[in-house]
Coordinates of C-alpha atoms in Angstrom, one line a residue:
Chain A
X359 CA -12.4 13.3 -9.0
X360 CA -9.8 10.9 -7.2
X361 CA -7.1 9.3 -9.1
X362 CA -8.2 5.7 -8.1
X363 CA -11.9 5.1 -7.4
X364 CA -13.3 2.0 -5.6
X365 CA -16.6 1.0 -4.0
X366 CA -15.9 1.5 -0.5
X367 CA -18.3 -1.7 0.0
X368 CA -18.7 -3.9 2.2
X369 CA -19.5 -6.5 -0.6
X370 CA -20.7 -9.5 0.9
X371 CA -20.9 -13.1 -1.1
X372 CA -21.3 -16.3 -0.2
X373 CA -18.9 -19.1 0.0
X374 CA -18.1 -20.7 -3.2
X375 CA -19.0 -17.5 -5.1
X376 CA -17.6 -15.4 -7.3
X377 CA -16.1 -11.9 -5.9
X378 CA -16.0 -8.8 -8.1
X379 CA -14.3 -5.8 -7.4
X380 CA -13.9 -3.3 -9.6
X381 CA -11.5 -0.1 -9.4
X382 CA -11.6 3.1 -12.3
X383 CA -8.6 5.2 -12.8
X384 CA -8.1 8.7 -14.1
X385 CA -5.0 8.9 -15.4
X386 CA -5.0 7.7 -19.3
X387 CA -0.9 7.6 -18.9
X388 CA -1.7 4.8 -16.2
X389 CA 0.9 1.9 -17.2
X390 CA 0.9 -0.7 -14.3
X391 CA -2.2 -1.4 -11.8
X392 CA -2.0 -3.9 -8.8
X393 CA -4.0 -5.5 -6.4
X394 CA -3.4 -5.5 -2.9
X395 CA -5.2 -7.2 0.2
X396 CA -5.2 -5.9 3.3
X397 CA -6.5 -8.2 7.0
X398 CA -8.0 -5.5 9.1
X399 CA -5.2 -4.6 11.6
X400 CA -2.0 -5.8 9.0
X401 CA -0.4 -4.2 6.1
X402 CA -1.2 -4.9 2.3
X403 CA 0.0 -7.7 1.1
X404 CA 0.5 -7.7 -2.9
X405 CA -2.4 -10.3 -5.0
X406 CA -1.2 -9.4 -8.5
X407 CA -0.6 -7.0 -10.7
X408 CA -1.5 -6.2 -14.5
X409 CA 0.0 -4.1 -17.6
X410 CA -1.6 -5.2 -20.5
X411 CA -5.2 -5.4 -21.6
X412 CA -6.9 -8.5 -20.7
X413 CA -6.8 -10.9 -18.1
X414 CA -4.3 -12.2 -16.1
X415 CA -5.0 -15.4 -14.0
X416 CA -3.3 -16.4 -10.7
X417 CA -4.7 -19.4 -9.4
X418 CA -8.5 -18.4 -8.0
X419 CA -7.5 -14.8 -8.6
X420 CA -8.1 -13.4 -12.2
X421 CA -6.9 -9.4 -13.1
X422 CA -8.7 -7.4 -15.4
X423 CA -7.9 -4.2 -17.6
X424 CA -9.7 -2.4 -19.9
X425 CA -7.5 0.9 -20.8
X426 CA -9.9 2.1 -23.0
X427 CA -12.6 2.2 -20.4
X428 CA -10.2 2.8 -17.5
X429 CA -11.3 0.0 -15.9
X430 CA -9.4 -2.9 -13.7
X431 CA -10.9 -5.5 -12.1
X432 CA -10.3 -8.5 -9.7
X433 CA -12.4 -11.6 -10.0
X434 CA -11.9 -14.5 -6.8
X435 CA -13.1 -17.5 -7.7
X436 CA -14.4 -20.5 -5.0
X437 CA -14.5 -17.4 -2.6
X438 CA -13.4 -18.5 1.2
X439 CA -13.8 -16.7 4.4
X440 CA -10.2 -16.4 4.4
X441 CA -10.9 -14.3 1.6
X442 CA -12.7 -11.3 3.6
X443 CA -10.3 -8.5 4.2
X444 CA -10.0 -5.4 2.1
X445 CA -8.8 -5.0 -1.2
X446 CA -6.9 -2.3 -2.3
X447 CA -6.3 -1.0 -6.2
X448 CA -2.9 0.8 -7.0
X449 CA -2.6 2.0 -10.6
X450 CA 1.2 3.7 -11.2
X451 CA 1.3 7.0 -13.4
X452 CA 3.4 9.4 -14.9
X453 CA 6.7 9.2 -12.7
X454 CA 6.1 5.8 -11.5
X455 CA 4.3 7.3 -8.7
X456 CA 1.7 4.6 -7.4
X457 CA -1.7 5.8 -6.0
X458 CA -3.9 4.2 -4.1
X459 CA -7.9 4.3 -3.7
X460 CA -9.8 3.7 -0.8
X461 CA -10.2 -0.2 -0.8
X462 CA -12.9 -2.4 -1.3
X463 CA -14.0 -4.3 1.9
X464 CA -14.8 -7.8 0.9
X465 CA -16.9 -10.3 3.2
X466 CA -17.4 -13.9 2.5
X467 CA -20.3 -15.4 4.6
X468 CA -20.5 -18.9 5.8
Chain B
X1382 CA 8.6 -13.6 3.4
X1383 CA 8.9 -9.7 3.4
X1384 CA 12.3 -9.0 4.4
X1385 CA 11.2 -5.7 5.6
X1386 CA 11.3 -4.7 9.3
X1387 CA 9.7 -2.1 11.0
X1388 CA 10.5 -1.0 15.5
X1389 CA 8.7 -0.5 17.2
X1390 CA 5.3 -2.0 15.9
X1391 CA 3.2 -0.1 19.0
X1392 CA 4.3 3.0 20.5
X1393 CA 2.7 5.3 22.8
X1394 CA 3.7 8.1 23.8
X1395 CA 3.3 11.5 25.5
X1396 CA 2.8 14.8 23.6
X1397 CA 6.2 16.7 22.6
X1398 CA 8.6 13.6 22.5
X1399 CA 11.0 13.2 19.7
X1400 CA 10.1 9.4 18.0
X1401 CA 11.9 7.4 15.8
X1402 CA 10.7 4.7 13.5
X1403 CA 12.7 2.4 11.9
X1404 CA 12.4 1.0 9.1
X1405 CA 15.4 -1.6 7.4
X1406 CA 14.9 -4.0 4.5
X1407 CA 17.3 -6.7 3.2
X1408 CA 16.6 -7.1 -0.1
X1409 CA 18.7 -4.5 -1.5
X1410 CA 15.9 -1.9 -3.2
X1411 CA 16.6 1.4 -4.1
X1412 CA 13.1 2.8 -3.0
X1413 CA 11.8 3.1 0.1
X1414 CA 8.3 4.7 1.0
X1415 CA 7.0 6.1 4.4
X1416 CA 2.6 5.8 4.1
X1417 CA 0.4 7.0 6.8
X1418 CA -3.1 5.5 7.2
X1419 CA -5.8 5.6 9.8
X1420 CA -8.1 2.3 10.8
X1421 CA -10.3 2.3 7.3
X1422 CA -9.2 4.6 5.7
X1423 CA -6.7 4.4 2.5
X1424 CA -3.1 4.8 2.1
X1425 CA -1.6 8.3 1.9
X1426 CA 2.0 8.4 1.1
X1427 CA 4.1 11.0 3.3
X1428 CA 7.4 10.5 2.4
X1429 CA 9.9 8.5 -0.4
X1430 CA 14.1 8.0 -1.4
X1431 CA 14.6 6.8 -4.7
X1432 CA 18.3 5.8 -3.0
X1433 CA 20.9 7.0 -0.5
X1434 CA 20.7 10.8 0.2
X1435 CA 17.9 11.0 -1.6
X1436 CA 14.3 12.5 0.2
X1437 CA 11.0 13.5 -1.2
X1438 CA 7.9 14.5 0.2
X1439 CA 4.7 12.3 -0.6
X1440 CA 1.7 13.5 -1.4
X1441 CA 0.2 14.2 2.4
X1442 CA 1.5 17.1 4.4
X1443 CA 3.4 15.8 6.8
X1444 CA 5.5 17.6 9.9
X1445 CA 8.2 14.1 10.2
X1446 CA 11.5 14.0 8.3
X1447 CA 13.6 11.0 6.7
X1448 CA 16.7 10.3 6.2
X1449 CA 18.4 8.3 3.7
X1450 CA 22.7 7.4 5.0
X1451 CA 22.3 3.8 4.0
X1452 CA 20.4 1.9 1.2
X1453 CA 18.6 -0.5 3.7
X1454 CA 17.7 2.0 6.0
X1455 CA 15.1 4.6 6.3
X1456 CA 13.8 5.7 9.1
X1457 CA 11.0 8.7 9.9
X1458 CA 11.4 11.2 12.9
X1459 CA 9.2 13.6 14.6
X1460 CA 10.8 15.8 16.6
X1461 CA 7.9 16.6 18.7
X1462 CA 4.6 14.1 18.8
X1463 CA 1.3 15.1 19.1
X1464 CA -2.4 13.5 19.1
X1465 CA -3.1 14.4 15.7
X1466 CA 0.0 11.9 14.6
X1467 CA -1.5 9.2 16.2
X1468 CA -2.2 7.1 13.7
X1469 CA -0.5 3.9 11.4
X1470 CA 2.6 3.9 10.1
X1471 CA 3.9 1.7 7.2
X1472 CA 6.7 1.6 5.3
X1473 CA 7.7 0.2 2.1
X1474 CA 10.2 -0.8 -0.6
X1475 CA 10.0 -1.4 -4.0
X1476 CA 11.8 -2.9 -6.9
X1477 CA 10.8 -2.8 -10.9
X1478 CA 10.3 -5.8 -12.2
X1479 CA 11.4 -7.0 -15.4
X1480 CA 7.6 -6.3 -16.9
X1481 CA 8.4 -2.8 -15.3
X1482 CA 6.0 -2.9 -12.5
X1483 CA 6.9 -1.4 -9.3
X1484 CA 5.8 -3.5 -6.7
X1485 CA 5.8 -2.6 -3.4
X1486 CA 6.8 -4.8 -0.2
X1487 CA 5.3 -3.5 3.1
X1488 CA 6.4 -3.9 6.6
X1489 CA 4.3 -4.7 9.5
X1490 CA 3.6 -1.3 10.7
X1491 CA 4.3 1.0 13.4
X1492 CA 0.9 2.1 15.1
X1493 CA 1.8 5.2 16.9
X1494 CA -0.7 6.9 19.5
X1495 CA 0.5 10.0 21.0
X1496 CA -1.7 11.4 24.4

C-alpha cells in the first residue's frame, strides 16, 4: 500500500463546476497535508495546506480532512481551464518527512 | 515569487561527464531538498540538508551526491552521467510555519538528458 494514494485520473469537468479530488493517507501519525498543483512541464506550486479536521477555504479552493477516515480532499469551485494541471497531495509524517502520491490530473473543458 | 533558483534549467549531455546542478535560495531556510521525477510520474525525493554540513539520502536510490558549505546553497553532482539519469530535477526549500507545517518552495527545474 503507498503512503499517499490518489486517482491518477484524468478527471474531466466542465467549466463552472465543481472539482473533487480526493487523496487517502496511511500513516495515522500524519499531522500536516498540502496541496500542490503542478502545469505539465513546471514545478509544483503550493494551493494550500491543512492540519486540523474540517475545512479550510482559500478563495475557490476549499481543503478537507477527515483523520479518522484518512481522508483529505480539495474542492475548486467556478472551475476554469486555467485550472487543468495536476494536483499533487503531500501528507508530512513522523519526522516531518513529506511524501508525495502520484497526482491527480485535472481537466477543465470549454 | 519563489526566491529559489536552479542552472541550468536544460542540460544535455554525453554519457560519463561529471554535472553540476545548482541550486541557491534567498530566503534564508534551513532545509533544502533534491526530488527526481520523470514526465507523469510523481515526486521521488533523492536527497535533503536539514542545514550547513548536513546530508541525507531521500527515499530513492540515487548514484549523485550533495553538498551542504553554505545555508543558501545546495547543489547535486554526478560524477559520471548516464541515460538512465535522464530525467527532471527539482529542488526545494522549506521553512515551518508558525501552524508547524513544512511547506515546501520549488525551483524551476533542471531537466537533464544524458545520450
Amino acid at each position: 500500500q503507498k503512503e499517499v494514494e490518489q486517482n491518477s485520473g484524468p478527471l474531466s469537468v466542465p467549466e463552472g463546476a465543481i472539482a473533487s479530488l480526493n487523496c487517502t493517507y496511511s500513516d495515522r501519525g500524519s499531522q500536516s497535508f498540502f496541496w500542490y498543483r503542478q502545469y505539465s512541464g513546471k514545478s509544483p506550486e503550493l494551493i494550500m495546506f491543512i492540519y486540523s479536521n474540517g475545512d479550510k477555504e482559500d478563495g475557490r479552493f476549499t481543503a478537507q480532512l477527515n483523520k479518522a477516515s484518512q481522508y483529505v480532499s480539495l474542492l475548486i469551485r467556478d472551475s476554469q481551464p486555467s485550472d487543468s494541471a495536476t494536483y499533487l497531495c503531500a501528507v508530512t509524517g513522523g519526522g516531518n518527512k513529506l511524501t508525495f502520491g502520484t497526482g491527480t490530473q485535472l481537466k477543465v473543458e470549454l | 515569487e519563489a526566491d529559489i533558483y536552479q542552472t541550468p534549467r536544460y542540460l544535455v549531455i554525453g554519457t560519463g561527464k561529471k554535472i553540476t546542478l545548482e541550486c541557491s535560495q534567498t530566503m534564508g531556510h534551513d532545509k533544502m531538498y533534491w526530488y527526481q521525477q520523470d514526465p507523469g510520474m510523481e515526486l521521488h525525493l533523492i536527497h535533503y540538508s536539514y542545514g550547513v554540513n548536513s546530508t541525507e539520502k531521500g527515499d530513492l536510490s540515487s548514484e549523485s551526491t550533495v553538498s551542504r558549505i553554505r545555508t543558501e546553497h545546495f547543489p547535486l553532482t554526478l560524477e559520471s552521467a548516464r541515460p538512465s539519469h535522464t530525467s527532471q530535477y527539482l529542488c526545494a526549500s522549506s521553512q515551518h510555519r508558525a501552524s508547524g507545517a513544512n511547506v515546501l518552495t520549488f525551483g524551476a527545474g533542471s531537466r537533464l538528458t544524458v545520450l
